[in-house]
Amino acid sequence: MPTLILVRHGRSTANTEGLLAGWTPGVALDERGTAQAAALPARLAALPLSEVVTSPLQRCRETLAPLLDARPGLRAHTDERIGECHYGDWSGRKIAELSDEPLMEIVQAHPSAAAFPGGESMRTMQTRAAEAVREWNARVERDHGPNAVYLMCSHGDVIKSLVADALGLHLDLFQRIHVEPCSVTAIRYTRLRPFLLRLGDTGDLGSLAPPEEPPGDDATVGGGAGAP
């Protein structure tokens, strides 16, 4: 099955203002986020991307714009299922203020029980995103073969929940995972289980290019020799 490249959007104005953006319209990349997005095509240059899928939110579309300009043969498919968590009444509020809400303790320590007022639960967020990935895995494999590489641009909590799903971790452990703005997380899916290849990587990504011989389904005992 394919390798999925998960890109968190670049740093946004909400990030720098300490706001929980959610689906609030008009949240754009800030100056640093724009620079991060501009650097993304070079970081991904070695990867033969077959498809690009994006959250519909502005900060994700802006993150992908330089990559799509650099690869005119690609177009971005929008999938709302990898959009940000619906934080409901918490959307647009200062994160520092939300720390005093009783629900925040649940979000941090027992997120599988957390549901945002006027929004959705974190379980729902993970389920919809994981379903999207499984459907796109099947579509990409059908159209481009089992050794294909494709990209999704999404959000921090969504990506963390997908990593937890890939590793077989309970959602209550997903807050232990961290992904930087415009970082790359890579998951190779196989028939039996996924393999986490990168987590929150902000450096060179050339070694993620598919090898001449497709990798098997088994983990490498001892850890393997790494990239050539």
mmCIF file with all atom_site columns, C-alpha atoms in Angstrom:
data_model
loop_
_atom_site.group_PDB
_atom_site.id
_atom_site.type_symbol
_atom_site.label_atom_id
_atom_site.label_alt_id
_atom_site.label_comp_id
_atom_site.label_asym_id
_atom_site.label_entity_id
_atom_site.label_seq_id
_atom_site.pdbx_PDB_ins_code
_atom_site.Cartn_x
_atom_site.Cartn_y
_atom_site.Cartn_z
_atom_site.occupancy
_atom_site.B_iso_or_equiv
_atom_site.pdbx_formal_charge
_atom_site.auth_seq_id
_atom_site.auth_comp_id
_atom_site.auth_asym_id
_atom_site.auth_atom_id
_atom_site.pdbx_PDB_model_num
ATOM 1   C CA . MET A 1 1   ? 0.000   0.000  0.000   1.00 0.00 ? 1   MET A CA 1
ATOM 2   C CA . PRO A 1 2   ? 1.118   3.619  -0.430  1.00 0.00 ? 2   PRO A CA 1
ATOM 3   C CA . THR A 1 3   ? 3.311   5.848  1.691   1.00 0.00 ? 3   THR A CA 1
ATOM 4   C CA . LEU A 1 4   ? 1.476   8.845  3.131   1.00 0.00 ? 4   LEU A CA 1
ATOM 5   C CA . ILE A 1 5   ? 3.295   12.136 3.633   1.00 0.00 ? 5   ILE A CA 1
ATOM 6   C CA . LEU A 1 6   ? 1.456   14.184 6.254   1.00 0.00 ? 6   LEU A CA 1
ATOM 7   C CA . VAL A 1 7   ? 2.345   17.880 6.237   1.00 0.00 ? 7   VAL A CA 1
ATOM 8   C CA . ARG A 1 8   ? 1.129   20.129 8.999   1.00 0.00 ? 8   ARG A CA 1
ATOM 9   C CA . HIS A 1 9   ? 0.321   23.608 7.688   1.00 0.00 ? 9   HIS A CA 1
ATOM 10  C CA . GLY A 1 10  ? 2.922   26.326 8.179   1.00 0.00 ? 10  GLY A CA 1
ATOM 11  C CA . ARG A 1 11  ? 2.821   28.639 11.154  1.00 0.00 ? 11  ARG A CA 1
ATOM 12  C CA . SER A 1 12  ? -0.373  30.698 11.122  1.00 0.00 ? 12  SER A CA 1
ATOM 13  C CA . THR A 1 13  ? -1.500  34.022 12.516  1.00 0.00 ? 13  THR A CA 1
ATOM 14  C CA . ALA A 1 14  ? -3.555  32.088 15.080  1.00 0.00 ? 14  ALA A CA 1
ATOM 15  C CA . ASN A 1 15  ? -0.433  30.213 16.192  1.00 0.00 ? 15  ASN A CA 1
ATOM 16  C CA . THR A 1 16  ? 1.449   33.436 16.857  1.00 0.00 ? 16  THR A CA 1
ATOM 17  C CA . GLU A 1 17  ? -1.548  35.063 18.566  1.00 0.00 ? 17  GLU A CA 1
ATOM 18  C CA . GLY A 1 18  ? -2.111  32.076 20.838  1.00 0.00 ? 18  GLY A CA 1
ATOM 19  C CA . LEU A 1 19  ? -5.598  31.380 19.475  1.00 0.00 ? 19  LEU A CA 1
ATOM 20  C CA . LEU A 1 20  ? -7.355  28.065 18.989  1.00 0.00 ? 20  LEU A CA 1
ATOM 21  C CA . ALA A 1 21  ? -8.278  28.571 15.363  1.00 0.00 ? 21  ALA A CA 1
ATOM 22  C CA . GLY A 1 22  ? -10.406 25.550 14.575  1.00 0.00 ? 22  GLY A CA 1
ATOM 23  C CA . TRP A 1 23  ? -12.534 26.321 11.516  1.00 0.00 ? 23  TRP A CA 1
ATOM 24  C CA . THR A 1 24  ? -12.460 30.086 12.056  1.00 0.00 ? 24  THR A CA 1
ATOM 25  C CA . PRO A 1 25  ? -12.310 31.661 8.558   1.00 0.00 ? 25  PRO A CA 1
ATOM 26  C CA . GLY A 1 26  ? -9.503  33.943 7.472   1.00 0.00 ? 26  GLY A CA 1
ATOM 27  C CA . VAL A 1 27  ? -6.663  32.300 9.426   1.00 0.00 ? 27  VAL A CA 1
ATOM 28  C CA . ALA A 1 28  ? -3.657  32.692 7.121   1.00 0.00 ? 28  ALA A CA 1
ATOM 29  C CA . LEU A 1 29  ? 0.020   31.838 7.297   1.00 0.00 ? 29  LEU A CA 1
ATOM 30  C CA . ASP A 1 30  ? 2.164   34.416 9.055   1.00 0.00 ? 30  ASP A CA 1
ATOM 31  C CA . GLU A 1 31  ? 5.537   35.576 7.685   1.00 0.00 ? 31  GLU A CA 1
ATOM 32  C CA . ARG A 1 32  ? 7.398   32.562 9.024   1.00 0.00 ? 32  ARG A CA 1
ATOM 33  C CA . GLY A 1 33  ? 4.692   30.186 7.813   1.00 0.00 ? 33  GLY A CA 1
ATOM 34  C CA . THR A 1 34  ? 4.924   31.668 4.331   1.00 0.00 ? 34  THR A CA 1
ATOM 35  C CA . ALA A 1 35  ? 8.676   31.053 4.355   1.00 0.00 ? 35  ALA A CA 1
ATOM 36  C CA . GLN A 1 36  ? 8.121   27.496 5.565   1.00 0.00 ? 36  GLN A CA 1
ATOM 37  C CA . ALA A 1 37  ? 5.696   26.889 2.705   1.00 0.00 ? 37  ALA A CA 1
ATOM 38  C CA . ALA A 1 38  ? 8.153   28.350 0.189   1.00 0.00 ? 38  ALA A CA 1
ATOM 39  C CA . ALA A 1 39  ? 10.799  25.872 1.354   1.00 0.00 ? 39  ALA A CA 1
ATOM 40  C CA . LEU A 1 40  ? 8.511   22.857 1.092   1.00 0.00 ? 40  LEU A CA 1
ATOM 41  C CA . PRO A 1 41  ? 8.984   22.123 -2.650  1.00 0.00 ? 41  PRO A CA 1
ATOM 42  C CA . ALA A 1 42  ? 12.741  21.725 -2.232  1.00 0.00 ? 42  ALA A CA 1
ATOM 43  C CA . ARG A 1 43  ? 12.300  19.515 0.822   1.00 0.00 ? 43  ARG A CA 1
ATOM 44  C CA . LEU A 1 44  ? 9.946   17.250 -1.114  1.00 0.00 ? 44  LEU A CA 1
ATOM 45  C CA . ALA A 1 45  ? 11.829  17.384 -4.418  1.00 0.00 ? 45  ALA A CA 1
ATOM 46  C CA . ALA A 1 46  ? 13.013  13.758 -4.262  1.00 0.00 ? 46  ALA A CA 1
ATOM 47  C CA . LEU A 1 47  ? 9.540   12.356 -3.678  1.00 0.00 ? 47  LEU A CA 1
ATOM 48  C CA . PRO A 1 48  ? 7.404   11.290 -6.675  1.00 0.00 ? 48  PRO A CA 1
ATOM 49  C CA . LEU A 1 49  ? 4.099   12.504 -5.316  1.00 0.00 ? 49  LEU A CA 1
ATOM 50  C CA . SER A 1 50  ? 1.162   10.907 -7.100  1.00 0.00 ? 50  SER A CA 1
ATOM 51  C CA . GLU A 1 51  ? -1.663  12.804 -5.375  1.00 0.00 ? 51  GLU A CA 1
ATOM 52  C CA . VAL A 1 52  ? -2.104  15.772 -3.040  1.00 0.00 ? 52  VAL A CA 1
ATOM 53  C CA . VAL A 1 53  ? -5.016  16.032 -0.615  1.00 0.00 ? 53  VAL A CA 1
ATOM 54  C CA . THR A 1 54  ? -5.717  19.029 1.585   1.00 0.00 ? 54  THR A CA 1
ATOM 55  C CA . SER A 1 55  ? -7.888  20.252 4.387   1.00 0.00 ? 55  SER A CA 1
ATOM 56  C CA . PRO A 1 56  ? -10.194 22.964 3.027   1.00 0.00 ? 56  PRO A CA 1
ATOM 57  C CA . LEU A 1 57  ? -8.878  25.567 5.472   1.00 0.00 ? 57  LEU A CA 1
ATOM 58  C CA . GLN A 1 58  ? -6.946  28.561 4.193   1.00 0.00 ? 58  GLN A CA 1
ATOM 59  C CA . ARG A 1 59  ? -3.715  27.881 6.082   1.00 0.00 ? 59  ARG A CA 1
ATOM 60  C CA . CYS A 1 60  ? -3.393  24.453 4.485   1.00 0.00 ? 60  CYS A CA 1
ATOM 61  C CA . ARG A 1 61  ? -4.140  25.703 0.993   1.00 0.00 ? 61  ARG A CA 1
ATOM 62  C CA . GLU A 1 62  ? -1.548  28.467 1.406   1.00 0.00 ? 62  GLU A CA 1
ATOM 63  C CA . THR A 1 63  ? 1.012   25.923 2.617   1.00 0.00 ? 63  THR A CA 1
ATOM 64  C CA . LEU A 1 64  ? 0.543   23.844 -0.529  1.00 0.00 ? 64  LEU A CA 1
ATOM 65  C CA . ALA A 1 65  ? 0.498   26.728 -3.021  1.00 0.00 ? 65  ALA A CA 1
ATOM 66  C CA . PRO A 1 66  ? 4.293   26.801 -3.658  1.00 0.00 ? 66  PRO A CA 1
ATOM 67  C CA . LEU A 1 67  ? 4.406   23.023 -4.043  1.00 0.00 ? 67  LEU A CA 1
ATOM 68  C CA . LEU A 1 68  ? 1.575   23.017 -6.554  1.00 0.00 ? 68  LEU A CA 1
ATOM 69  C CA . ASP A 1 69  ? 3.216   25.885 -8.460  1.00 0.00 ? 69  ASP A CA 1
ATOM 70  C CA . ALA A 1 70  ? 6.439   23.864 -8.610  1.00 0.00 ? 70  ALA A CA 1
ATOM 71  C CA . ARG A 1 71  ? 4.600   20.754 -9.834  1.00 0.00 ? 71  ARG A CA 1
ATOM 72  C CA . PRO A 1 72  ? 2.000   21.913 -12.344 1.00 0.00 ? 72  PRO A CA 1
ATOM 73  C CA . GLY A 1 73  ? 0.972   18.313 -13.016 1.00 0.00 ? 73  GLY A CA 1
ATOM 74  C CA . LEU A 1 74  ? -0.426  18.007 -9.507  1.00 0.00 ? 74  LEU A CA 1
ATOM 75  C CA . ARG A 1 75  ? -3.681  19.422 -8.229  1.00 0.00 ? 75  ARG A CA 1
ATOM 76  C CA . ALA A 1 76  ? -4.971  19.375 -4.685  1.00 0.00 ? 76  ALA A CA 1
ATOM 77  C CA . HIS A 1 77  ? -8.062  17.350 -3.801  1.00 0.00 ? 77  HIS A CA 1
ATOM 78  C CA . THR A 1 78  ? -9.994  18.853 -0.892  1.00 0.00 ? 78  THR A CA 1
ATOM 79  C CA . ASP A 1 79  ? -11.240 16.480 1.797   1.00 0.00 ? 79  ASP A CA 1
ATOM 80  C CA . GLU A 1 80  ? -13.111 17.929 4.772   1.00 0.00 ? 80  GLU A CA 1
ATOM 81  C CA . ARG A 1 81  ? -12.434 14.776 6.784   1.00 0.00 ? 81  ARG A CA 1
ATOM 82  C CA . ILE A 1 82  ? -8.818  15.868 7.304   1.00 0.00 ? 82  ILE A CA 1
ATOM 83  C CA . GLY A 1 83  ? -9.889  19.376 8.314   1.00 0.00 ? 83  GLY A CA 1
ATOM 84  C CA . GLU A 1 84  ? -9.189  20.699 11.780  1.00 0.00 ? 84  GLU A CA 1
ATOM 85  C CA . CYS A 1 85  ? -11.103 19.454 14.784  1.00 0.00 ? 85  CYS A CA 1
ATOM 86  C CA . HIS A 1 86  ? -14.419 21.283 15.188  1.00 0.00 ? 86  HIS A CA 1
ATOM 87  C CA . TYR A 1 87  ? -13.730 23.035 18.487  1.00 0.00 ? 87  TYR A CA 1
ATOM 88  C CA . GLY A 1 88  ? -17.167 24.624 18.548  1.00 0.00 ? 88  GLY A CA 1
ATOM 89  C CA . ASP A 1 89  ? -17.537 27.347 21.186  1.00 0.00 ? 89  ASP A CA 1
ATOM 90  C CA . TRP A 1 90  ? -13.795 27.191 21.878  1.00 0.00 ? 90  TRP A CA 1
ATOM 91  C CA . SER A 1 91  ? -12.910 28.312 18.348  1.00 0.00 ? 91  SER A CA 1
ATOM 92  C CA . GLY A 1 92  ? -11.132 31.645 18.166  1.00 0.00 ? 92  GLY A CA 1
ATOM 93  C CA . ARG A 1 93  ? -10.496 31.844 21.914  1.00 0.00 ? 93  ARG A CA 1
ATOM 94  C CA . LYS A 1 94  ? -7.146  32.392 23.596  1.00 0.00 ? 94  LYS A CA 1
ATOM 95  C CA . ILE A 1 95  ? -5.515  29.091 24.515  1.00 0.00 ? 95  ILE A CA 1
ATOM 96  C CA . ALA A 1 96  ? -4.257  30.647 27.742  1.00 0.00 ? 96  ALA A CA 1
ATOM 97  C CA . GLU A 1 97  ? -7.851  31.393 28.761  1.00 0.00 ? 97  GLU A CA 1
ATOM 98  C CA . LEU A 1 98  ? -9.001  27.887 27.857  1.00 0.00 ? 98  LEU A CA 1
ATOM 99  C CA . SER A 1 99  ? -6.494  26.379 30.271  1.00 0.00 ? 99  SER A CA 1
ATOM 100 C CA . ASP A 1 100 ? -8.861  27.358 33.105  1.00 0.00 ? 100 ASP A CA 1
ATOM 101 C CA . GLU A 1 101 ? -11.778 25.434 31.592  1.00 0.00 ? 101 GLU A CA 1
ATOM 102 C CA . PRO A 1 102 ? -12.516 22.125 33.368  1.00 0.00 ? 102 PRO A CA 1
ATOM 103 C CA . LEU A 1 103 ? -12.729 20.413 29.981  1.00 0.00 ? 103 LEU A CA 1
ATOM 104 C CA . MET A 1 104 ? -9.074  21.233 29.243  1.00 0.00 ? 104 MET A CA 1
ATOM 105 C CA . GLU A 1 105 ? -7.928  18.697 31.839  1.00 0.00 ? 105 GLU A CA 1
ATOM 106 C CA . ILE A 1 106 ? -9.958  16.056 30.002  1.00 0.00 ? 106 ILE A CA 1
ATOM 107 C CA . VAL A 1 107 ? -8.543  17.154 26.639  1.00 0.00 ? 107 VAL A CA 1
ATOM 108 C CA . GLN A 1 108 ? -5.023  16.745 27.992  1.00 0.00 ? 108 GLN A CA 1
ATOM 109 C CA . ALA A 1 109 ? -5.323  13.560 30.048  1.00 0.00 ? 109 ALA A CA 1
ATOM 110 C CA . HIS A 1 110 ? -8.377  11.696 28.711  1.00 0.00 ? 110 HIS A CA 1
ATOM 111 C CA . PRO A 1 111 ? -9.007  13.031 25.174  1.00 0.00 ? 111 PRO A CA 1
ATOM 112 C CA . SER A 1 112 ? -11.091 10.035 24.152  1.00 0.00 ? 112 SER A CA 1
ATOM 113 C CA . ALA A 1 113 ? -13.742 11.401 26.534  1.00 0.00 ? 113 ALA A CA 1
ATOM 114 C CA . ALA A 1 114 ? -13.456 15.015 25.343  1.00 0.00 ? 114 ALA A CA 1
ATOM 115 C CA . ALA A 1 115 ? -16.232 16.622 23.313  1.00 0.00 ? 115 ALA A CA 1
ATOM 116 C CA . PHE A 1 116 ? -16.106 20.342 22.595  1.00 0.00 ? 116 PHE A CA 1
ATOM 117 C CA . PRO A 1 117 ? -19.236 22.395 23.370  1.00 0.00 ? 117 PRO A CA 1
ATOM 118 C CA . GLY A 1 118 ? -20.967 23.143 20.101  1.00 0.00 ? 118 GLY A CA 1
ATOM 119 C CA . GLY A 1 119 ? -18.314 21.111 18.262  1.00 0.00 ? 119 GLY A CA 1
ATOM 120 C CA . GLU A 1 120 ? -17.246 17.489 17.924  1.00 0.00 ? 120 GLU A CA 1
ATOM 121 C CA . SER A 1 121 ? -15.493 14.908 20.055  1.00 0.00 ? 121 SER A CA 1
ATOM 122 C CA . MET A 1 122 ? -11.842 14.058 19.594  1.00 0.00 ? 122 MET A CA 1
ATOM 123 C CA . ARG A 1 123 ? -12.887 10.474 18.872  1.00 0.00 ? 123 ARG A CA 1
ATOM 124 C CA . THR A 1 124 ? -14.975 11.711 15.968  1.00 0.00 ? 124 THR A CA 1
ATOM 125 C CA . MET A 1 125 ? -12.049 13.737 14.640  1.00 0.00 ? 125 MET A CA 1
ATOM 126 C CA . GLN A 1 126 ? -9.758  10.699 14.690  1.00 0.00 ? 126 GLN A CA 1
ATOM 127 C CA . THR A 1 127 ? -12.349 8.397  13.147  1.00 0.00 ? 127 THR A CA 1
ATOM 128 C CA . ARG A 1 128 ? -13.156 10.653 10.199  1.00 0.00 ? 128 ARG A CA 1
ATOM 129 C CA . ALA A 1 129 ? -9.479  11.321 9.479   1.00 0.00 ? 129 ALA A CA 1
ATOM 130 C CA . ALA A 1 130 ? -8.530  7.643  9.669   1.00 0.00 ? 130 ALA A CA 1
ATOM 131 C CA . GLU A 1 131 ? -11.412 6.742  7.361   1.00 0.00 ? 131 GLU A CA 1
ATOM 132 C CA . ALA A 1 132 ? -10.210 9.354  4.880   1.00 0.00 ? 132 ALA A CA 1
ATOM 133 C CA . VAL A 1 133 ? -6.675  7.929  4.931   1.00 0.00 ? 133 VAL A CA 1
ATOM 134 C CA . ARG A 1 134 ? -7.897  4.366  4.371   1.00 0.00 ? 134 ARG A CA 1
ATOM 135 C CA . GLU A 1 135 ? -10.059 5.437  1.445   1.00 0.00 ? 135 GLU A CA 1
ATOM 136 C CA . TRP A 1 136 ? -7.234  7.471  -0.099  1.00 0.00 ? 136 TRP A CA 1
ATOM 137 C CA . ASN A 1 137 ? -4.800  4.579  0.407   1.00 0.00 ? 137 ASN A CA 1
ATOM 138 C CA . ALA A 1 138 ? -7.071  2.339  -1.645  1.00 0.00 ? 138 ALA A CA 1
ATOM 139 C CA . ARG A 1 139 ? -7.606  4.992  -4.311  1.00 0.00 ? 139 ARG A CA 1
ATOM 140 C CA . VAL A 1 140 ? -3.919  5.821  -4.652  1.00 0.00 ? 140 VAL A CA 1
ATOM 141 C CA . GLU A 1 141 ? -2.929  2.151  -4.812  1.00 0.00 ? 141 GLU A CA 1
ATOM 142 C CA . ARG A 1 142 ? -5.574  1.499  -7.453  1.00 0.00 ? 142 ARG A CA 1
ATOM 143 C CA . ASP A 1 143 ? -4.542  4.449  -9.621  1.00 0.00 ? 143 ASP A CA 1
ATOM 144 C CA . HIS A 1 144 ? -0.782  4.579  -9.025  1.00 0.00 ? 144 HIS A CA 1
ATOM 145 C CA . GLY A 1 145 ? 0.332   1.219  -7.650  1.00 0.00 ? 145 GLY A CA 1
ATOM 146 C CA . PRO A 1 146 ? 1.333   -0.099 -4.219  1.00 0.00 ? 146 PRO A CA 1
ATOM 147 C CA . ASN A 1 147 ? 4.658   1.761  -4.123  1.00 0.00 ? 147 ASN A CA 1
ATOM 148 C CA . ALA A 1 148 ? 3.092   5.192  -4.634  1.00 0.00 ? 148 ALA A CA 1
ATOM 149 C CA . VAL A 1 149 ? 3.673   8.219  -2.413  1.00 0.00 ? 149 VAL A CA 1
ATOM 150 C CA . TYR A 1 150 ? 0.983   10.800 -1.766  1.00 0.00 ? 150 TYR A CA 1
ATOM 151 C CA . LEU A 1 151 ? 0.609   13.846 0.462   1.00 0.00 ? 151 LEU A CA 1
ATOM 152 C CA . MET A 1 152 ? -2.012  15.202 2.825   1.00 0.00 ? 152 MET A CA 1
ATOM 153 C CA . CYS A 1 153 ? -1.833  18.696 4.317   1.00 0.00 ? 153 CYS A CA 1
ATOM 154 C CA . SER A 1 154 ? -3.690  18.842 7.604   1.00 0.00 ? 154 SER A CA 1
ATOM 155 C CA . HIS A 1 155 ? -3.553  20.071 11.202  1.00 0.00 ? 155 HIS A CA 1
ATOM 156 C CA . GLY A 1 156 ? -1.681  19.236 14.371  1.00 0.00 ? 156 GLY A CA 1
ATOM 157 C CA . ASP A 1 157 ? -4.361  17.347 16.300  1.00 0.00 ? 157 ASP A CA 1
ATOM 158 C CA . VAL A 1 158 ? -5.496  15.478 13.193  1.00 0.00 ? 158 VAL A CA 1
ATOM 159 C CA . ILE A 1 159 ? -1.956  14.368 12.337  1.00 0.00 ? 159 ILE A CA 1
ATOM 160 C CA . LYS A 1 160 ? -1.254  13.337 15.929  1.00 0.00 ? 160 LYS A CA 1
ATOM 161 C CA . SER A 1 161 ? -4.434  11.248 15.957  1.00 0.00 ? 161 SER A CA 1
ATOM 162 C CA . LEU A 1 162 ? -3.410  9.541  12.700  1.00 0.00 ? 162 LEU A CA 1
ATOM 163 C CA . VAL A 1 163 ? -0.006  8.720  14.147  1.00 0.00 ? 163 VAL A CA 1
ATOM 164 C CA . ALA A 1 164 ? -1.686  7.212  17.184  1.00 0.00 ? 164 ALA A CA 1
ATOM 165 C CA . ASP A 1 165 ? -3.942  5.176  14.903  1.00 0.00 ? 165 ASP A CA 1
ATOM 166 C CA . ALA A 1 166 ? -0.951  3.950  12.879  1.00 0.00 ? 166 ALA A CA 1
ATOM 167 C CA . LEU A 1 167 ? 0.959   2.927  16.001  1.00 0.00 ? 167 LEU A CA 1
ATOM 168 C CA . GLY A 1 168 ? -2.036  1.240  17.616  1.00 0.00 ? 168 GLY A CA 1
ATOM 169 C CA . LEU A 1 169 ? -1.995  3.759  20.462  1.00 0.00 ? 169 LEU A CA 1
ATOM 170 C CA . HIS A 1 170 ? -5.128  4.606  22.377  1.00 0.00 ? 170 HIS A CA 1
ATOM 171 C CA . LEU A 1 171 ? -6.313  8.131  21.657  1.00 0.00 ? 171 LEU A CA 1
ATOM 172 C CA . ASP A 1 172 ? -5.666  8.954  25.320  1.00 0.00 ? 172 ASP A CA 1
ATOM 173 C CA . LEU A 1 173 ? -1.922  8.779  24.514  1.00 0.00 ? 173 LEU A CA 1
ATOM 174 C CA . PHE A 1 174 ? -1.961  11.032 21.473  1.00 0.00 ? 174 PHE A CA 1
ATOM 175 C CA . GLN A 1 175 ? -1.097  14.178 23.441  1.00 0.00 ? 175 GLN A CA 1
ATOM 176 C CA . ARG A 1 176 ? 2.372   12.675 23.911  1.00 0.00 ? 176 ARG A CA 1
ATOM 177 C CA . ILE A 1 177 ? 2.966   13.209 20.183  1.00 0.00 ? 177 ILE A CA 1
ATOM 178 C CA . HIS A 1 178 ? 4.197   16.563 18.849  1.00 0.00 ? 178 HIS A CA 1
ATOM 179 C CA . VAL A 1 179 ? 4.373   17.894 15.285  1.00 0.00 ? 179 VAL A CA 1
ATOM 180 C CA . GLU A 1 180 ? 5.864   21.273 14.377  1.00 0.00 ? 180 GLU A CA 1
ATOM 181 C CA . PRO A 1 181 ? 4.298   23.666 11.839  1.00 0.00 ? 181 PRO A CA 1
ATOM 182 C CA . CYS A 1 182 ? 5.191   22.612 8.298   1.00 0.00 ? 182 CYS A CA 1
ATOM 183 C CA . SER A 1 183 ? 6.767   19.416 9.590   1.00 0.00 ? 183 SER A CA 1
ATOM 184 C CA . VAL A 1 184 ? 6.514   16.138 7.712   1.00 0.00 ? 184 VAL A CA 1
ATOM 185 C CA . THR A 1 185 ? 5.241   12.900 9.197   1.00 0.00 ? 185 THR A CA 1
ATOM 186 C CA . ALA A 1 186 ? 5.452   9.831  6.955   1.00 0.00 ? 186 ALA A CA 1
ATOM 187 C CA . ILE A 1 187 ? 3.545   6.570  7.332   1.00 0.00 ? 187 ILE A CA 1
ATOM 188 C CA . ARG A 1 188 ? 4.006   3.580  5.033   1.00 0.00 ? 188 ARG A CA 1
ATOM 189 C CA . TYR A 1 189 ? 0.916   1.418  4.980   1.00 0.00 ? 189 TYR A CA 1
ATOM 190 C CA . THR A 1 190 ? 1.010   -2.302 4.260   1.00 0.00 ? 190 THR A CA 1
ATOM 191 C CA . ARG A 1 191 ? -1.679  -4.971 4.082   1.00 0.00 ? 191 ARG A CA 1
ATOM 192 C CA . LEU A 1 192 ? -1.198  -5.922 7.737   1.00 0.00 ? 192 LEU A CA 1
ATOM 193 C CA . ARG A 1 193 ? 0.137   -2.841 9.539   1.00 0.00 ? 193 ARG A CA 1
ATOM 194 C CA . PRO A 1 194 ? 1.524   0.674  9.070   1.00 0.00 ? 194 PRO A CA 1
ATOM 195 C CA . PHE A 1 195 ? 5.116   1.770  9.684   1.00 0.00 ? 195 PHE A CA 1
ATOM 196 C CA . LEU A 1 196 ? 5.925   5.238  11.028  1.00 0.00 ? 196 LEU A CA 1
ATOM 197 C CA . LEU A 1 197 ? 8.890   6.475  8.955   1.00 0.00 ? 197 LEU A CA 1
ATOM 198 C CA . ARG A 1 198 ? 9.098   10.102 10.089  1.00 0.00 ? 198 ARG A CA 1
ATOM 199 C CA . LEU A 1 199 ? 7.505   12.098 12.894  1.00 0.00 ? 199 LEU A CA 1
ATOM 200 C CA . GLY A 1 200 ? 7.463   15.892 12.834  1.00 0.00 ? 200 GLY A CA 1
ATOM 201 C CA . ASP A 1 201 ? 10.504  16.050 10.532  1.00 0.00 ? 201 ASP A CA 1
ATOM 202 C CA . THR A 1 202 ? 11.637  19.536 9.524   1.00 0.00 ? 202 THR A CA 1
ATOM 203 C CA . GLY A 1 203 ? 14.804  18.491 7.648   1.00 0.00 ? 203 GLY A CA 1
ATOM 204 C CA . ASP A 1 204 ? 15.819  16.625 4.481   1.00 0.00 ? 204 ASP A CA 1
ATOM 205 C CA . LEU A 1 205 ? 13.328  14.084 3.179   1.00 0.00 ? 205 LEU A CA 1
ATOM 206 C CA . GLY A 1 206 ? 15.196  12.472 0.279   1.00 0.00 ? 206 GLY A CA 1
ATOM 207 C CA . SER A 1 207 ? 15.442  9.072  1.923   1.00 0.00 ? 207 SER A CA 1
ATOM 208 C CA . LEU A 1 208 ? 11.639  8.731  1.790   1.00 0.00 ? 208 LEU A CA 1
ATOM 209 C CA . ALA A 1 209 ? 11.783  8.213  -1.988  1.00 0.00 ? 209 ALA A CA 1
ATOM 210 C CA . PRO A 1 210 ? 10.570  4.683  -2.860  1.00 0.00 ? 210 PRO A CA 1
ATOM 211 C CA . PRO A 1 211 ? 13.389  2.126  -3.218  1.00 0.00 ? 211 PRO A CA 1
ATOM 212 C CA . GLU A 1 212 ? 13.834  0.214  -6.470  1.00 0.00 ? 212 GLU A CA 1
ATOM 213 C CA . GLU A 1 213 ? 12.587  -2.916 -4.714  1.00 0.00 ? 213 GLU A CA 1
ATOM 214 C CA . PRO A 1 214 ? 9.343   -2.305 -2.813  1.00 0.00 ? 214 PRO A CA 1
ATOM 215 C CA . PRO A 1 215 ? 9.767   -2.943 0.930   1.00 0.00 ? 215 PRO A CA 1
ATOM 216 C CA . GLY A 1 216 ? 8.040   -5.944 2.435   1.00 0.00 ? 216 GLY A CA 1
ATOM 217 C CA . ASP A 1 217 ? 5.464   -6.122 5.175   1.00 0.00 ? 217 ASP A CA 1
ATOM 218 C CA . ASP A 1 218 ? 7.881   -7.117 7.953   1.00 0.00 ? 218 ASP A CA 1
ATOM 219 C CA . ALA A 1 219 ? 9.765   -4.859 10.349  1.00 0.00 ? 219 ALA A CA 1
ATOM 220 C CA . THR A 1 220 ? 13.566  -4.937 9.996   1.00 0.00 ? 220 THR A CA 1
ATOM 221 C CA . VAL A 1 221 ? 15.011  -6.813 12.954  1.00 0.00 ? 221 VAL A CA 1
ATOM 222 C CA . GLY A 1 222 ? 17.796  -4.757 14.525  1.00 0.00 ? 222 GLY A CA 1
ATOM 223 C CA . GLY A 1 223 ? 16.608  -1.537 12.891  1.00 0.00 ? 223 GLY A CA 1
ATOM 224 C CA . GLY A 1 224 ? 18.061  -1.819 9.380   1.00 0.00 ? 224 GLY A CA 1
ATOM 225 C CA . ALA A 1 225 ? 20.911  0.019  7.667   1.00 0.00 ? 225 ALA A CA 1
ATOM 226 C CA . GLY A 1 226 ? 19.056  3.252  6.929   1.00 0.00 ? 226 GLY A CA 1
ATOM 227 C CA . ALA A 1 227 ? 18.997  5.239  3.695   1.00 0.00 ? 227 ALA A CA 1
ATOM 228 C CA . PRO A 1 228 ? 21.690  4.518  1.059   1.00 0.00 ? 228 PRO A CA 1
#
